Structure formats: structure tokens, C-alpha cells
Coordinates of N, CA and C in Angstrom, one line a residue:
X1 N 18.8 -25.2 -50.4 CA 18.0 -25.7 -49.2 C 17.5 -24.5 -48.5
X2 N 17.8 -23.3 -48.7 CA 17.4 -22.1 -48.0 C 15.9 -21.8 -48.4
X3 N 15.1 -21.1 -47.7 CA 13.7 -21.0 -47.8 C 13.7 -19.7 -48.9
X4 N 14.4 -18.9 -49.1 CA 14.6 -17.9 -50.3 C 15.5 -18.5 -51.4
X5 N 15.5 -18.7 -52.6 CA 16.2 -19.0 -53.6 C 16.2 -17.9 -54.6
X6 N 17.3 -17.5 -54.8 CA 17.3 -16.7 -55.7 C 17.4 -17.1 -57.3
X7 N 17.1 -16.6 -58.0 CA 17.0 -17.1 -59.3 C 17.3 -16.1 -60.5
X8 N 17.7 -16.2 -61.5 CA 18.0 -15.0 -62.6 C 16.6 -14.5 -63.1
X9 N 15.5 -15.0 -62.8 CA 14.5 -14.7 -63.3 C 13.9 -13.6 -62.6
X10 N 13.8 -13.9 -61.0 CA 13.0 -13.0 -60.0 C 14.3 -12.3 -59.1
X11 N 14.0 -11.1 -59.2 CA 15.1 -10.4 -58.2 C 14.8 -10.9 -56.8
X12 N 15.9 -10.7 -56.0 CA 16.0 -11.3 -54.2 C 14.6 -10.2 -53.5
X13 N 14.6 -9.0 -54.0 CA 13.5 -8.3 -53.2 C 12.2 -8.8 -53.4
X14 N 11.7 -9.3 -54.3 CA 10.4 -9.8 -54.6 C 10.1 -11.2 -53.8
X15 N 11.2 -11.9 -53.4 CA 11.3 -13.3 -52.9 C 11.0 -12.7 -51.2
X16 N 11.6 -11.5 -50.9 CA 11.2 -11.5 -49.5 C 10.1 -10.7 -49.3
X17 N 9.3 -10.1 -50.1 CA 8.2 -9.5 -49.9 C 7.0 -10.1 -48.9
X18 N 6.8 -11.4 -49.1 CA 5.9 -12.2 -48.2 C 6.3 -11.9 -46.7
X19 N 7.5 -12.2 -46.2 CA 7.7 -11.8 -44.9 C 7.6 -10.3 -44.4
X20 N 7.8 -9.5 -45.3 CA 7.6 -8.0 -44.9 C 6.0 -7.6 -44.8
X21 N 5.1 -8.3 -45.5 CA 3.6 -8.3 -45.4 C 3.1 -8.8 -44.4
X22 N 3.7 -9.8 -43.9 CA 3.3 -10.7 -42.9 C 3.6 -9.8 -41.5
X23 N 5.0 -9.2 -41.6 CA 5.5 -8.5 -40.5 C 4.7 -7.3 -40.2
X24 N 4.1 -6.7 -41.3 CA 3.4 -5.5 -41.4 C 2.0 -5.8 -40.9
X25 N 1.5 -7.1 -41.3 CA 0.0 -7.3 -40.7 C 0.0 -7.9 -39.3
X26 N 1.2 -8.3 -38.7 CA 1.2 -8.5 -37.5 C 1.7 -7.2 -36.5
X27 N 2.4 -6.4 -37.0 CA 2.3 -4.9 -36.2 C 1.0 -4.3 -36.1
X28 N 0.5 -4.5 -37.3 CA -0.8 -3.5 -37.4 C -1.9 -4.4 -36.4
X29 N -1.8 -5.6 -36.5 CA -2.8 -6.1 -35.4 C -2.6 -6.0 -34.0
X30 N -1.0 -6.0 -33.5 CA -0.6 -5.4 -32.2 C -1.3 -4.0 -32.0
X31 N -1.1 -3.1 -32.9 CA -1.4 -1.7 -32.7 C -3.0 -1.7 -32.7
X32 N -3.6 -2.1 -33.3 CA -5.2 -2.4 -33.1 C -5.8 -3.0 -31.8
X33 N -5.1 -4.0 -31.3 CA -5.2 -4.5 -30.1 C -5.0 -3.6 -28.7
X34 N -3.9 -2.8 -29.0 CA -3.5 -2.0 -28.0 C -4.4 -0.9 -27.9
X35 N -4.8 -0.3 -29.0 CA -5.9 0.8 -29.3 C -7.0 0.3 -28.6
X36 N -7.8 -0.8 -28.9 CA -8.9 -1.3 -28.5 C -8.8 -1.3 -26.6
X37 N -7.5 -2.1 -26.3 CA -7.7 -2.1 -24.9 C -7.5 -0.6 -24.2
X38 N -6.8 0.2 -24.7 CA -6.8 1.8 -24.3 C -8.1 2.3 -24.3
X39 N -9.2 2.4 -25.3 CA -10.5 2.7 -25.6 C -11.1 2.0 -24.2
X40 N -11.2 0.7 -24.3 CA -11.7 0.2 -23.2 C -11.5 0.6 -21.8
X41 N -10.1 0.9 -21.4 CA -9.9 1.1 -20.3 C -10.3 2.5 -20.0
X42 N -10.4 3.4 -20.9 CA -10.8 5.0 -20.8 C -12.3 5.0 -21.0
X43 N -12.9 4.0 -21.5 CA -14.6 4.1 -22.0 C -15.3 4.7 -20.8
X44 N -15.2 4.5 -19.3 CA -16.2 5.1 -18.6 C -16.0 6.7 -18.5
X45 N -14.8 7.2 -18.7 CA -14.5 8.6 -18.7 C -15.2 9.2 -20.0
X46 N -15.4 8.5 -21.0 CA -16.1 8.9 -22.4 C -17.4 9.0 -22.2
X47 N -18.2 7.9 -21.4 CA -19.4 7.9 -21.5 C -20.2 8.5 -20.4
X48 N -19.7 9.3 -19.8 CA -20.3 10.0 -18.8 C -20.3 9.2 -17.5
X49 N -19.4 8.6 -17.2 CA -19.8 7.5 -16.1 C -19.2 8.5 -15.1
X50 N -20.3 8.4 -13.8 CA -19.7 9.2 -12.8 C -19.8 8.1 -11.6
X51 N -18.9 8.6 -10.7 CA -18.5 7.6 -9.5 C -19.7 7.5 -8.6
X52 N -20.4 6.2 -8.5 CA -21.2 6.1 -7.6 C -20.7 6.3 -5.9
X53 N -21.5 6.7 -4.8 CA -21.0 7.0 -3.6 C -21.2 5.5 -3.2
X54 N -19.8 5.3 -1.9 CA -19.9 4.2 -1.5 C -21.1 3.8 -0.6
X55 N -21.4 2.7 -0.5 CA -22.6 2.2 0.3 C -22.3 2.6 1.7
X56 N -21.0 2.1 1.9 CA -20.7 1.9 3.4 C -20.3 3.3 3.9
X57 N -20.2 4.3 3.1 CA -19.7 5.8 3.7 C -21.1 6.4 3.7
X58 N -22.2 5.9 3.2 CA -23.4 6.4 3.5 C -24.1 6.0 4.9
X59 N -23.8 4.9 5.3 CA -24.1 4.4 6.6 C -23.3 4.6 7.7
X60 N -22.0 5.3 7.6 CA -21.3 5.6 8.8 C -21.5 7.0 9.3
X61 N -21.6 7.2 10.4 CA -21.7 8.7 10.6 C -20.5 9.5 10.6
X62 N -20.5 10.6 10.2 CA -19.2 11.6 9.9 C -18.3 11.5 11.1
X63 N -18.9 11.6 12.3 CA -18.0 11.7 13.3 C -17.3 10.5 13.5
X64 N -17.9 9.4 13.4 CA -17.2 8.0 13.8 C -16.2 7.7 12.7
X65 N -16.3 8.3 11.6 CA -15.4 8.0 10.4 C -14.0 8.8 10.5
X66 N -13.8 9.6 11.7 CA -12.3 10.1 11.5 C -11.4 9.3 12.1
X67 N -10.3 9.1 10.9 CA -9.4 8.3 11.2 C -7.8 9.0 11.2
X68 N -7.2 8.7 12.2 CA -5.7 9.6 12.4 C -4.7 8.3 12.4
X69 N -3.5 9.2 11.7 CA -2.6 8.0 11.5 C -1.3 8.3 12.5
X70 N -0.7 7.5 13.2 CA 0.1 7.7 14.2 C 1.1 6.6 14.0
X71 N 2.3 7.2 14.3 CA 3.6 6.3 14.1 C 4.2 5.6 15.6
X72 N 4.3 4.4 15.5 CA 4.5 3.8 16.6 C 6.0 3.2 16.5
X73 N 7.0 3.6 17.2 CA 8.2 3.3 17.2 C 8.7 2.4 18.5
X74 N 9.7 1.3 18.2 CA 10.2 0.7 19.6 C 12.0 1.4 19.2
X75 N 11.9 2.4 20.2 CA 13.7 2.7 20.0 C 14.7 2.0 20.2
X76 N 14.5 0.6 21.3 CA 15.4 -0.2 21.4 C 16.2 -0.6 20.3
X77 N 15.5 -1.0 19.1 CA 15.6 -1.7 17.9 C 15.3 -0.9 16.6
X78 N 14.8 0.4 16.7 CA 14.4 1.1 15.6 C 13.5 0.9 14.5
X79 N 12.3 0.0 15.0 CA 11.5 -0.8 14.4 C 10.4 0.3 14.4
X80 N 9.7 0.7 13.2 CA 8.8 1.6 13.3 C 7.6 1.2 12.4
X81 N 6.4 1.7 12.9 CA 5.2 1.3 12.1 C 4.1 2.4 12.1
X82 N 3.5 2.5 10.9 CA 2.2 3.4 11.2 C 1.1 2.6 11.4
X83 N 0.2 3.2 12.0 CA -1.1 2.7 12.4 C -2.4 3.7 12.2
X84 N -3.4 3.1 11.5 CA -4.8 4.2 11.5 C -5.5 4.0 12.8
X85 N -6.0 4.7 13.6 CA -6.9 4.5 14.4 C -7.6 5.4 14.5
X86 N -8.6 5.3 15.4 CA -9.8 6.5 15.7 C -9.9 6.7 17.3
X87 N -10.7 7.8 17.7 CA -10.5 8.0 19.1 C -11.3 6.8 20.0
X88 N -11.7 5.7 19.6 CA -12.1 4.9 20.5 C -11.1 4.0 20.6
X89 N -10.1 3.6 19.8 CA -8.9 2.8 19.9 C -8.1 2.9 21.3
X90 N -8.3 1.8 21.7 CA -7.6 1.7 23.2 C -5.9 1.5 23.0
X91 N -5.2 2.0 24.1 CA -4.0 1.6 24.0 C -3.4 0.4 23.9
X92 N -4.2 -0.9 24.5 CA -4.1 -2.2 24.5 C -4.2 -2.6 22.9
X93 N -4.9 -2.2 22.4 CA -5.2 -2.4 20.9 C -4.0 -1.8 20.1
X94 N -3.3 -0.8 20.4 CA -2.4 -0.3 19.4 C -1.4 -1.2 19.9
X95 N -0.9 -1.5 21.0 CA -0.1 -2.3 21.4 C 0.1 -3.6 20.7
X96 N -1.1 -4.4 20.6 CA -1.4 -5.2 20.1 C -0.8 -5.5 18.6
X97 N -1.6 -4.4 17.7 CA -1.2 -4.4 16.3 C 0.1 -3.8 16.0
X98 N 0.9 -2.8 17.0 CA 2.2 -2.6 16.7 C 2.9 -4.1 16.8
X99 N 3.0 -4.5 17.9 CA 3.8 -5.6 18.1 C 3.5 -6.7 16.9
X100 N 2.4 -7.0 16.6 CA 2.0 -7.8 15.4 C 2.8 -7.0 14.2
X101 N 2.5 -5.8 13.7 CA 3.3 -5.0 12.5 C 4.9 -5.4 12.8
X102 N 5.6 -5.2 13.9 CA 6.9 -5.3 14.2 C 7.4 -6.7 14.4
X103 N 6.8 -7.8 14.3 CA 7.0 -8.9 14.4 C 7.5 -9.2 16.1
X104 N 7.2 -8.7 17.0 CA 7.5 -8.9 18.5 C 6.1 -9.9 18.9
X105 N 5.5 -10.9 18.3 CA 4.5 -11.4 18.7 C 4.8 -12.9 19.7
X106 N 6.1 -13.0 20.0 CA 6.8 -14.1 20.6 C 6.0 -14.6 22.1
X107 N 5.5 -15.3 22.7 CA 4.7 -15.8 23.6 C 5.6 -15.1 24.7
X108 N 6.8 -15.7 24.9 CA 7.6 -15.3 26.0 C 7.7 -13.7 26.2
X109 N 7.3 -13.0 25.4 CA 7.5 -11.3 25.5 C 6.0 -10.9 25.8
X110 N 4.8 -11.7 26.1 CA 3.7 -10.9 26.3 C 3.6 -10.3 27.9
X111 N 2.6 -9.4 27.9 CA 2.4 -8.9 29.1 C 3.2 -7.6 29.6
X112 N 4.3 -7.3 29.2 CA 5.2 -6.2 29.5 C 5.4 -5.2 28.8
X113 N 4.6 -5.0 27.9 CA 4.9 -3.9 27.0 C 3.9 -2.5 27.3
X114 N 4.5 -1.4 27.3 CA 4.1 -0.1 27.6 C 4.1 0.8 26.6
X115 N 3.2 1.6 26.4 CA 3.1 2.5 25.1 C 3.4 4.1 26.0
X116 N 4.0 4.9 25.1 CA 4.6 6.4 25.9 C 4.4 7.4 24.9
X117 N 3.9 8.2 25.1 CA 4.1 9.7 24.0 C 5.8 9.8 24.0
X118 N 6.1 9.9 22.5 CA 7.4 10.2 22.5 C 8.5 11.4 23.1
X119 N 7.7 12.3 23.8 CA 7.9 13.5 24.4 C 8.4 13.1 25.8
X120 N 7.6 12.2 26.3 CA 7.4 12.0 27.9 C 7.4 10.5 27.9
X121 N 8.6 9.9 28.3 CA 8.5 8.3 28.6 C 8.4 8.0 30.0
X122 N 8.0 8.7 30.8 CA 8.0 8.7 32.2 C 6.3 8.4 32.7
X123 N 5.3 8.6 31.8 CA 4.1 8.0 32.3 C 3.6 7.2 31.0
X124 N 3.2 5.9 31.3 CA 2.6 5.0 30.5 C 1.1 5.5 30.1
X125 N 0.7 5.4 28.9 CA -0.6 5.8 28.3 C -1.4 4.5 28.7
X126 N -2.9 4.8 29.0 CA -3.8 3.9 29.1 C -5.1 4.6 28.6
X127 N -6.0 3.6 28.3 CA -7.5 4.2 28.1 C -7.7 4.3 26.5
X128 N -8.5 5.0 26.1 CA -8.8 5.2 24.7 C -8.2 6.5 24.4
X129 N -7.7 6.4 23.1 CA -6.8 7.5 22.5 C -7.6 8.6 22.3
X130 N -8.9 8.8 22.2 CA -9.7 9.8 22.2 C -9.2 11.0 23.3
X131 N -9.0 10.3 24.6 CA -8.8 11.1 25.6 C -7.3 11.4 26.0
X132 N -6.3 11.0 24.7 CA -5.1 11.3 25.3 C -4.3 12.2 24.1
X133 N -5.0 13.4 24.0 CA -4.1 14.5 23.3 C -4.0 13.8 21.8
X134 N -4.8 12.9 21.3 CA -5.0 12.4 19.6 C -5.0 13.4 18.6
X135 N -4.0 13.7 17.9 CA -3.7 14.7 17.1 C -3.5 14.1 15.4
X136 N -4.1 14.9 14.6 CA -3.6 14.2 13.3 C -2.0 14.2 12.6
X137 N -1.7 13.4 12.0 CA -0.4 13.1 11.5 C 0.2 14.2 10.8
X138 N 1.2 14.8 11.1 CA 1.8 16.2 10.4 C 3.2 16.5 11.1
X139 N 3.6 17.5 11.1 CA 4.8 18.0 11.8 C 4.5 17.9 13.3
X140 N 3.5 18.0 13.9 CA 3.3 17.9 15.4 C 2.6 16.4 15.4
X141 N 2.5 15.7 14.7 CA 1.8 14.3 14.7 C 2.1 13.7 15.9
X142 N 1.2 12.5 16.1 CA 1.2 11.7 17.2 C 2.6 10.6 17.1
X143 N 3.4 10.7 17.5 CA 4.4 9.4 17.3 C 4.7 8.9 19.0
X144 N 4.3 7.4 19.0 CA 4.4 6.9 20.3 C 5.5 6.1 20.2
X145 N 6.1 5.7 21.5 CA 7.1 4.8 21.6 C 6.6 3.4 22.5
X146 N 6.9 2.3 21.9 CA 6.2 0.9 22.3 C 7.9 0.4 23.1
X147 N 7.6 -0.1 24.4 CA 8.6 -0.3 25.0 C 8.2 -1.4 25.9
X148 N 9.3 -2.3 25.7 CA 9.2 -3.6 26.4 C 9.8 -3.6 27.6
X149 N 9.1 -3.6 28.6 CA 9.8 -3.4 30.2 C 9.3 -4.6 31.3
X150 N 10.2 -5.7 31.1 CA 9.6 -6.8 31.9 C 10.0 -6.4 33.5
X151 N 9.1 -7.0 34.2 CA 9.1 -7.0 35.9 C 10.2 -7.6 36.4
X152 N 11.2 -7.3 36.9 CA 12.3 -8.0 37.6 C 12.3 -8.6 39.1

């Protein structure tokens, strides 16, 4: 009752041949499909495809497009986040973004947040970041401390 019945007239290797052919056809089909997918993915590289300039980048003035990455840390709990800002970003906007990223958005915590430079936690920052020694991220990059200091 098995699928392959050996008989004295036919050797068993002839009976298994259809399965081998079908497996070979299936492997060849898979290989052909993978080759077509690879060629399709690489087609722009071979067809002389050139990257089109972004429509947005041509409309934005170069000076306004300067983006700075800063690190904001809440030293009390060790929470940190990186934010991308520009010169016009205000301290209040940074506080709001950092609180959201660090999950400090509880209503009972509103209002008593202050932002300091890491090196000097005696003077809270205020105003636009372009006026506050904003510098690109790197070894001397800008790390700010976000502190919750409720008034008692």
C-alpha cells in the first residue's frame, strides 16, 4: 500500500525518479524567482537611475536647515533622550519634547521643570537655543539636564 512498490522488473531507483525531478524543478523555480527579485531590486542601479533632489530641500533655505542633536538627561532617574533641534527651538519646546520622550507627562508634574547645561546647574536656561551656546553633537556636544523642582 506504499506509493512506491518495488517489482522484480523495475529497479527501485527508477521508481523514485519522478520525486527527484519534481524537487529539482521546485528548486530551479525558487532560484529563478530569487534571481528575478534581486534584479528587480537592483534595476535602478543598472538603468542609470539617478537620485532626484528632494522637492522640500530645494525650498528650504540652507541656513534654516541646520539641525543640531542634543542629549537631554534627567539625572534623578537616569532617563536620557536625544532630540534634533535648530536655533529657533525654545527651551520650553525642549522641555515638552523631552518630557514626552521620557514619559514624564503626568498632569500633576506640570509647570515645575527646568533645563540646565550639564556643566552648570545653577542657572536655568530660557529663550531660544540659538542664543545659548548651541553646538553640534560630538565630544563637546550639548548635554542638558532636565530637572523637576517643585516650589514648596
